[in-house]
PDB file of C-alpha atoms in Angstrom:
ATOM      1  CA  ASP A   1      30.879  99.754 163.051  1.00 66.00           C
ATOM      2  CA  GLY A   2      28.248  97.025 163.330  1.00 74.00           C
ATOM      3  CA  GLY A   3      28.924  93.701 161.732  1.00 94.00           C
ATOM      4  CA  ILE A   4      29.655  90.017 162.042  1.00 97.00           C
ATOM      5  CA  THR A   5      33.081  88.729 162.966  1.00 97.00           C
ATOM      6  CA  GLN A   6      34.215  85.207 162.294  1.00 97.00           C
ATOM      7  CA  SER A   7      37.456  83.785 163.589  1.00 94.00           C
ATOM      8  CA  PRO A   8      39.834  82.417 162.694  1.00 94.00           C
ATOM      9  CA  LYS A   9      39.989  83.192 158.989  1.00 95.00           C
ATOM     10  CA  TYR A  10      41.976  80.010 158.306  1.00 95.00           C
ATOM     11  CA  LEU A  11      41.940  76.863 160.408  1.00 94.00           C
ATOM     12  CA  PHE A  12      43.774  73.588 160.080  1.00 93.00           C
ATOM     13  CA  ARG A  13      42.571  70.492 161.830  1.00 90.00           C
ATOM     14  CA  LYS A  14      44.009  67.046 162.222  1.00 90.00           C
ATOM     15  CA  GLU A  15      41.714  64.141 161.531  1.00 88.00           C
ATOM     16  CA  GLY A  16      39.838  63.071 164.641  1.00 88.00           C
ATOM     17  CA  GLN A  17      39.936  66.479 166.297  1.00 91.00           C
ATOM     18  CA  ASN A  18      37.021  68.720 167.185  1.00 94.00           C
ATOM     19  CA  VAL A  19      37.349  72.394 166.318  1.00 95.00           C
ATOM     20  CA  THR A  20      35.166  75.380 167.158  1.00 96.00           C
ATOM     21  CA  LEU A  21      34.538  78.275 164.795  1.00 97.00           C
ATOM     22  CA  SER A  22      33.635  81.591 166.360  1.00 98.00           C
ATOM     23  CA  CYS A  23      30.864  83.931 165.157  1.00 98.00           C
ATOM     24  CA  GLU A  24      30.043  87.194 166.930  1.00 98.00           C
ATOM     25  CA  GLN A  25      27.654  89.940 165.824  1.00 97.00           C
ATOM     26  CA  ASN A  26      26.879  93.385 167.204  1.00 96.00           C
ATOM     27  CA  LEU A  27      23.937  94.101 164.912  1.00 93.00           C
ATOM     28  CA  ASN A  28      21.409  93.186 167.621  1.00 92.00           C
ATOM     29  CA  HIS A  29      20.008  90.508 165.310  1.00 92.00           C
ATOM     30  CA  ASP A  30      17.983  87.683 166.810  1.00 91.00           C
ATOM     31  CA  ALA A  31      18.541  85.180 164.004  1.00 93.00           C
ATOM     32  CA  MET A  32      21.892  83.598 163.224  1.00 95.00           C
ATOM     33  CA  TYR A  33      22.891  80.943 160.699  1.00 96.00           C
ATOM     34  CA  TRP A  34      25.787  78.676 159.781  1.00 98.00           C
ATOM     35  CA  TYR A  35      26.399  77.657 156.169  1.00 97.00           C
ATOM     36  CA  ARG A  36      28.945  75.504 154.456  1.00 97.00           C
ATOM     37  CA  GLN A  37      30.193  76.209 150.932  1.00 95.00           C
ATOM     38  CA  ASP A  38      32.207  73.736 148.885  1.00 93.00           C
ATOM     39  CA  PRO A  39      34.106  74.765 145.736  1.00 85.00           C
ATOM     40  CA  GLY A  40      31.776  75.575 142.873  1.00 77.00           C
ATOM     41  CA  GLN A  41      28.711  74.895 144.985  1.00 81.00           C
ATOM     42  CA  GLY A  42      26.010  76.890 146.709  1.00 87.00           C
ATOM     43  CA  LEU A  43      25.553  77.546 150.402  1.00 94.00           C
ATOM     44  CA  ARG A  44      24.109  74.715 152.471  1.00 94.00           C
ATOM     45  CA  LEU A  45      22.497  75.367 155.847  1.00 95.00           C
ATOM     46  CA  ILE A  46      24.057  73.581 158.823  1.00 97.00           C
ATOM     47  CA  TYR A  47      22.211  75.102 161.803  1.00 97.00           C
ATOM     48  CA  TYR A  48      20.185  78.197 162.522  1.00 95.00           C
ATOM     49  CA  SER A  49      18.924  79.966 165.613  1.00 94.00           C
ATOM     50  CA  GLN A  50      15.990  82.354 165.840  1.00 91.00           C
ATOM     51  CA  ILE A  51      16.475  83.248 169.480  1.00 91.00           C
ATOM     52  CA  VAL A  52      18.836  82.760 172.397  1.00 94.00           C
ATOM     53  CA  ASN A  53      18.912  79.213 173.835  1.00 95.00           C
ATOM     54  CA  ASP A  54      17.145  77.789 170.802  1.00 94.00           C
ATOM     55  CA  PHE A  55      18.494  76.403 167.519  1.00 96.00           C
ATOM     56  CA  GLN A  56      17.368  74.122 164.718  1.00 95.00           C
ATOM     57  CA  LYS A  57      19.128  71.673 162.421  1.00 96.00           C
ATOM     58  CA  GLY A  58      19.548  72.652 158.826  1.00 94.00           C
ATOM     59  CA  ASP A  59      20.037  70.396 155.824  1.00 92.00           C
ATOM     60  CA  ILE A  60      23.481  69.071 156.749  1.00 95.00           C
ATOM     61  CA  ALA A  61      23.697  69.128 160.572  1.00 97.00           C
ATOM     62  CA  GLU A  62      25.323  65.716 161.002  1.00 96.00           C
ATOM     63  CA  GLY A  63      28.801  66.012 162.508  1.00 96.00           C
ATOM     64  CA  TYR A  64      28.232  69.574 163.716  1.00 97.00           C
ATOM     65  CA  SER A  65      27.014  71.141 166.952  1.00 97.00           C
ATOM     66  CA  VAL A  66      26.144  74.685 168.004  1.00 98.00           C
ATOM     67  CA  SER A  67      25.176  76.697 171.055  1.00 98.00           C
ATOM     68  CA  ARG A  68      23.369  80.003 171.474  1.00 98.00           C
ATOM     69  CA  GLU A  69      23.939  81.143 175.038  1.00 97.00           C
ATOM     70  CA  LYS A  70      24.157  84.817 174.098  1.00 97.00           C
ATOM     71  CA  LYS A  71      22.382  86.837 171.447  1.00 96.00           C
ATOM     72  CA  GLU A  72      25.712  88.022 170.044  1.00 97.00           C
ATOM     73  CA  SER A  73      27.401  84.645 169.730  1.00 98.00           C
ATOM     74  CA  PHE A  74      26.727  81.458 167.738  1.00 98.00           C
ATOM     75  CA  PRO A  75      29.789  79.178 167.761  1.00 98.00           C
ATOM     76  CA  LEU A  76      29.954  76.117 165.535  1.00 98.00           C
ATOM     77  CA  THR A  77      31.827  72.958 166.535  1.00 97.00           C
ATOM     78  CA  VAL A  78      32.975  70.653 163.781  1.00 96.00           C
ATOM     79  CA  THR A  79      33.268  67.246 165.405  1.00 94.00           C
ATOM     80  CA  SER A  80      35.285  64.226 164.422  1.00 89.00           C
ATOM     81  CA  ALA A  81      32.032  62.666 163.233  1.00 88.00           C
ATOM     82  CA  GLN A  82      32.006  65.051 160.239  1.00 89.00           C
ATOM     83  CA  LYS A  83      33.634  62.927 157.558  1.00 87.00           C
ATOM     84  CA  ASN A  84      34.490  65.647 155.067  1.00 91.00           C
ATOM     85  CA  PRO A  85      34.930  68.894 157.005  1.00 93.00           C
ATOM     86  CA  THR A  86      37.230  70.735 154.591  1.00 95.00           C
ATOM     87  CA  ALA A  87      35.119  73.661 153.353  1.00 96.00           C
ATOM     88  CA  PHE A  88      34.432  77.383 153.604  1.00 97.00           C
ATOM     89  CA  TYR A  89      32.169  78.115 156.594  1.00 98.00           C
ATOM     90  CA  LEU A  90      30.000  81.220 156.619  1.00 98.00           C
ATOM     91  CA  CYS A  91      28.078  82.675 159.536  1.00 98.00           C
ATOM     92  CA  ALA A  92      25.187  85.057 158.928  1.00 97.00           C
ATOM     93  CA  SER A  93      22.628  86.982 160.911  1.00 96.00           C
ATOM     94  CA  SER A  94      19.343  88.709 160.193  1.00 93.00           C
ATOM     95  CA  LYS A  95      16.333  90.222 161.845  1.00 84.00           C
ATOM     96  CA  PRO A  96      13.981  87.300 162.432  1.00 68.00           C
ATOM     97  CA  ARG A  97      10.838  88.612 160.808  1.00 67.00           C
ATOM     98  CA  GLY A  98       9.721  91.058 158.203  1.00 63.00           C
ATOM     99  CA  MET A  99       9.795  91.528 154.504  1.00 60.00           C
ATOM    100  CA  ASN A 100      13.066  92.062 152.686  1.00 66.00           C
ATOM    101  CA  THR A 101      15.136  91.325 155.754  1.00 85.00           C
ATOM    102  CA  GLU A 102      18.454  90.393 154.273  1.00 91.00           C
ATOM    103  CA  ALA A 103      21.215  88.184 155.670  1.00 94.00           C
ATOM    104  CA  PHE A 104      24.518  89.749 156.689  1.00 95.00           C
ATOM    105  CA  PHE A 105      27.609  87.557 156.453  1.00 97.00           C
ATOM    106  CA  GLY A 106      30.884  87.304 158.289  1.00 97.00           C
ATOM    107  CA  GLN A 107      34.088  87.024 156.261  1.00 97.00           C
ATOM    108  CA  GLY A 108      34.119  83.234 156.628  1.00 97.00           C
ATOM    109  CA  THR A 109      36.441  80.592 158.033  1.00 97.00           C
ATOM    110  CA  ARG A 110      38.309  78.308 155.676  1.00 96.00           C
ATOM    111  CA  LEU A 111      38.769  74.937 157.384  1.00 96.00           C
ATOM    112  CA  THR A 112      41.259  72.400 156.091  1.00 94.00           C
ATOM    113  CA  VAL A 113      41.803  68.904 157.460  1.00 90.00           C
ATOM    114  CA  VAL A 114      45.457  67.881 157.357  1.00 86.00           C
TER     115      VAL A 114
ATOM    116  CA  ARG B   1      13.343  69.916 143.251  1.00 77.00           C
ATOM    117  CA  LYS B   2      15.739  72.620 144.383  1.00 85.00           C
ATOM    118  CA  GLU B   3      14.311  75.653 146.149  1.00 90.00           C
ATOM    119  CA  VAL B   4      16.225  78.043 143.907  1.00 94.00           C
ATOM    120  CA  GLU B   5      17.693  77.314 140.483  1.00 94.00           C
ATOM    121  CA  GLN B   6      20.102  79.425 138.494  1.00 94.00           C
ATOM    122  CA  ASP B   7      22.037  78.969 135.303  1.00 87.00           C
ATOM    123  CA  PRO B   8      25.609  78.483 136.584  1.00 85.00           C
ATOM    124  CA  GLY B   9      27.168  80.010 133.483  1.00 86.00           C
ATOM    125  CA  PRO B  10      29.915  80.977 133.130  1.00 93.00           C
ATOM    126  CA  PHE B  11      29.024  84.182 131.373  1.00 95.00           C
ATOM    127  CA  ASN B  12      32.002  85.823 129.665  1.00 97.00           C
ATOM    128  CA  VAL B  13      31.094  89.243 128.286  1.00 97.00           C
ATOM    129  CA  PRO B  14      33.067  92.212 126.946  1.00 98.00           C
ATOM    130  CA  GLU B  15      33.224  95.490 128.825  1.00 98.00           C
ATOM    131  CA  GLY B  16      30.196  97.626 128.122  1.00 98.00           C
ATOM    132  CA  ALA B  17      27.917  94.697 127.364  1.00 98.00           C
ATOM    133  CA  THR B  18      24.505  94.118 128.889  1.00 98.00           C
ATOM    134  CA  VAL B  19      24.031  90.785 130.603  1.00 97.00           C
ATOM    135  CA  ALA B  20      20.980  89.190 132.212  1.00 96.00           C
ATOM    136  CA  PHE B  21      20.767  86.466 134.830  1.00 95.00           C
ATOM    137  CA  ASN B  22      17.675  84.443 135.565  1.00 94.00           C
ATOM    138  CA  CYS B  23      16.528  82.511 138.579  1.00 95.00           C
ATOM    139  CA  THR B  24      13.460  80.439 139.425  1.00 97.00           C
ATOM    140  CA  TYR B  25      12.147  79.460 142.826  1.00 96.00           C
ATOM    141  CA  SER B  26       9.939  76.495 143.618  1.00 95.00           C
ATOM    142  CA  ASN B  27       7.902  77.569 146.645  1.00 92.00           C
ATOM    143  CA  SER B  28       5.101  80.044 146.001  1.00 89.00           C
ATOM    144  CA  ALA B  29       5.128  81.004 149.705  1.00 88.00           C
ATOM    145  CA  SER B  30       8.496  82.720 149.225  1.00 88.00           C
ATOM    146  CA  GLN B  31       8.206  86.313 150.333  1.00 85.00           C
ATOM    147  CA  SER B  32      11.538  88.069 150.076  1.00 90.00           C
ATOM    148  CA  PHE B  33      13.979  88.040 147.199  1.00 94.00           C
ATOM    149  CA  PHE B  34      17.556  89.177 146.872  1.00 95.00           C
ATOM    150  CA  TRP B  35      20.589  89.215 144.628  1.00 97.00           C
ATOM    151  CA  TYR B  36      23.930  88.790 146.357  1.00 98.00           C
ATOM    152  CA  ARG B  37      27.384  89.158 144.888  1.00 98.00           C
ATOM    153  CA  GLN B  38      30.226  86.863 145.926  1.00 96.00           C
ATOM    154  CA  ASP B  39      33.823  87.516 144.953  1.00 96.00           C
ATOM    155  CA  CYS B  40      36.291  84.646 144.816  1.00 92.00           C
ATOM    156  CA  ARG B  41      37.034  83.277 148.319  1.00 90.00           C
ATOM    157  CA  LYS B  42      34.984  86.016 149.970  1.00 95.00           C
ATOM    158  CA  GLU B  43      31.648  86.182 151.731  1.00 96.00           C
ATOM    159  CA  PRO B  44      28.416  87.002 149.849  1.00 97.00           C
ATOM    160  CA  LYS B  45      27.343  90.639 150.010  1.00 97.00           C
ATOM    161  CA  LEU B  46      23.907  92.030 149.301  1.00 96.00           C
ATOM    162  CA  LEU B  47      23.683  93.589 145.852  1.00 97.00           C
ATOM    163  CA  MET B  48      20.011  94.457 145.968  1.00 95.00           C
ATOM    164  CA  SER B  49      16.659  93.364 147.276  1.00 93.00           C
ATOM    165  CA  VAL B  50      14.045  92.571 144.640  1.00 93.00           C
ATOM    166  CA  TYR B  51      10.638  94.185 144.933  1.00 86.00           C
ATOM    167  CA  SER B  52       7.410  93.198 143.217  1.00 86.00           C
ATOM    168  CA  SER B  53       7.376  96.391 141.188  1.00 85.00           C
ATOM    169  CA  GLY B  54      10.953  95.881 140.052  1.00 87.00           C
ATOM    170  CA  ASN B  55      13.775  98.110 141.136  1.00 92.00           C
ATOM    171  CA  GLU B  56      16.872  99.737 139.749  1.00 95.00           C
ATOM    172  CA  ASP B  57      20.158 100.745 141.324  1.00 95.00           C
ATOM    173  CA  GLY B  58      22.451 102.470 138.867  1.00 97.00           C
ATOM    174  CA  ARG B  59      23.428  99.944 136.208  1.00 98.00           C
ATOM    175  CA  PHE B  60      21.570  97.115 137.932  1.00 98.00           C
ATOM    176  CA  THR B  61      17.888  96.288 137.467  1.00 97.00           C
ATOM    177  CA  ALA B  62      16.038  93.509 139.263  1.00 97.00           C
ATOM    178  CA  GLN B  63      12.650  92.137 138.308  1.00 96.00           C
ATOM    179  CA  LEU B  64      10.289  89.735 140.056  1.00 96.00           C
ATOM    180  CA  ASN B  65       7.490  87.757 138.426  1.00 94.00           C
ATOM    181  CA  ARG B  66       5.502  86.065 141.180  1.00 93.00           C
ATOM    182  CA  ALA B  67       3.140  84.307 138.779  1.00 93.00           C
ATOM    183  CA  SER B  68       6.047  82.560 137.042  1.00 94.00           C
ATOM    184  CA  GLN B  69       8.181  82.391 140.212  1.00 95.00           C
ATOM    185  CA  TYR B  70      11.005  84.008 138.339  1.00 95.00           C
ATOM    186  CA  ILE B  71      13.610  86.614 139.286  1.00 96.00           C
ATOM    187  CA  SER B  72      16.020  88.407 137.001  1.00 96.00           C
ATOM    188  CA  LEU B  73      19.028  90.679 137.255  1.00 97.00           C
ATOM    189  CA  LEU B  74      20.129  92.923 134.404  1.00 97.00           C
ATOM    190  CA  ILE B  75      23.558  94.538 134.383  1.00 98.00           C
ATOM    191  CA  ARG B  76      24.091  97.313 131.858  1.00 98.00           C
ATOM    192  CA  ASP B  77      27.421  98.728 130.688  1.00 98.00           C
ATOM    193  CA  SER B  78      29.411  95.918 132.346  1.00 98.00           C
ATOM    194  CA  LYS B  79      32.623  96.880 134.122  1.00 98.00           C
ATOM    195  CA  LEU B  80      35.643  94.697 134.839  1.00 98.00           C
ATOM    196  CA  SER B  81      34.786  95.085 138.527  1.00 98.00           C
ATOM    197  CA  ASP B  82      31.441  93.358 137.959  1.00 98.00           C
ATOM    198  CA  SER B  83      33.275  90.030 137.566  1.00 98.00           C
ATOM    199  CA  ALA B  84      31.966  87.834 140.391  1.00 97.00           C
ATOM    200  CA  THR B  85      29.417  85.138 141.166  1.00 96.00           C
ATOM    201  CA  TYR B  86      25.842  86.349 141.535  1.00 97.00           C
ATOM    202  CA  LEU B  87      23.618  84.465 143.964  1.00 96.00           C
ATOM    203  CA  CYS B  88      19.836  84.432 143.793  1.00 96.00           C
ATOM    204  CA  VAL B  89      18.330  84.187 147.299  1.00 96.00           C
ATOM    205  CA  VAL B  90      14.773  83.798 148.556  1.00 94.00           C
ATOM    206  CA  SER B  91      13.311  83.595 152.042  1.00 91.00           C
ATOM    207  CA  ARG B  92       9.948  82.922 153.621  1.00 82.00           C
ATOM    208  CA  GLN B  93       8.654  83.338 157.126  1.00 73.00           C
ATOM    209  CA  ASN B  94       6.912  79.956 157.434  1.00 69.00           C
ATOM    210  CA  THR B  95      10.338  78.315 157.782  1.00 68.00           C
ATOM    211  CA  GLY B  96      11.603  80.762 160.385  1.00 69.00           C
ATOM    212  CA  ASN B  97      12.907  83.204 157.797  1.00 73.00           C
ATOM    213  CA  GLN B  98      15.403  80.733 156.367  1.00 86.00           C
ATOM    214  CA  PHE B  99      17.304  81.825 153.317  1.00 92.00           C
ATOM    215  CA  TYR B 100      17.510  79.611 150.244  1.00 93.00           C
ATOM    216  CA  PHE B 101      20.455  80.149 147.939  1.00 94.00           C
ATOM    217  CA  GLY B 102      20.937  79.351 144.305  1.00 94.00           C
ATOM    218  CA  THR B 103      24.297  77.888 143.329  1.00 93.00           C
ATOM    219  CA  GLY B 104      25.266  81.161 141.689  1.00 94.00           C
ATOM    220  CA  THR B 105      25.987  82.439 138.202  1.00 95.00           C
ATOM    221  CA  SER B 106      29.589  83.217 137.352  1.00 95.00           C
ATOM    222  CA  LEU B 107      30.295  86.412 135.405  1.00 97.00           C
ATOM    223  CA  THR B 108      33.618  87.423 133.883  1.00 97.00           C
ATOM    224  CA  VAL B 109      33.838  90.785 132.168  1.00 98.00           C
ATOM    225  CA  ILE B 110      36.607  90.805 129.582  1.00 97.00           C
ATOM    226  CA  PRO B 111      38.600  93.926 128.614  1.00 95.00           C
TER     227      PRO B 111
END
């Protein structure tokens, strides 16, 4: 079955540590996205990538980094520079162009700083 | 001004009721429109795309008014399983097909 896989589902990080969240898709989608969701709030865009080896900052990129070395993979690193990293992180993918091209989401990674 | 605005609710309705959610978007260049459903602590899932002519899927009807930049979702004969948060989403190609999410409207269907 095609889909998006995020891992791990739950992640605990000590203050000052970098952690990397995995996102893999086998939908053959060119575009991939990372969002952050805080309790009771909407999704905020961290980074997005329209094509391999290219990515753009979203609205809240500070303290995060990404890479897009393969079409299938778009890992997100939460660095120690991110002051409030505890949140629900969602990865999504879509076809890059065209009308009514929806976003498909992974099951999310819940990150907690301890 | 936010790209997408929704009434956060919560909406608490009895089983069998009809409930309507509204959403407005700020950028007239928006081209694609969607309603997503998000269950507690889960990822959003596409409920339905919204077409200019309006569209229906079973108990769900979506409408788009481009002139007013307004999207609606109507749920008829509410079921307990409809309890969730409903997200209004728009996208446009001039920003690389980014998606813009409303904060969501919470629905609880009461027995």
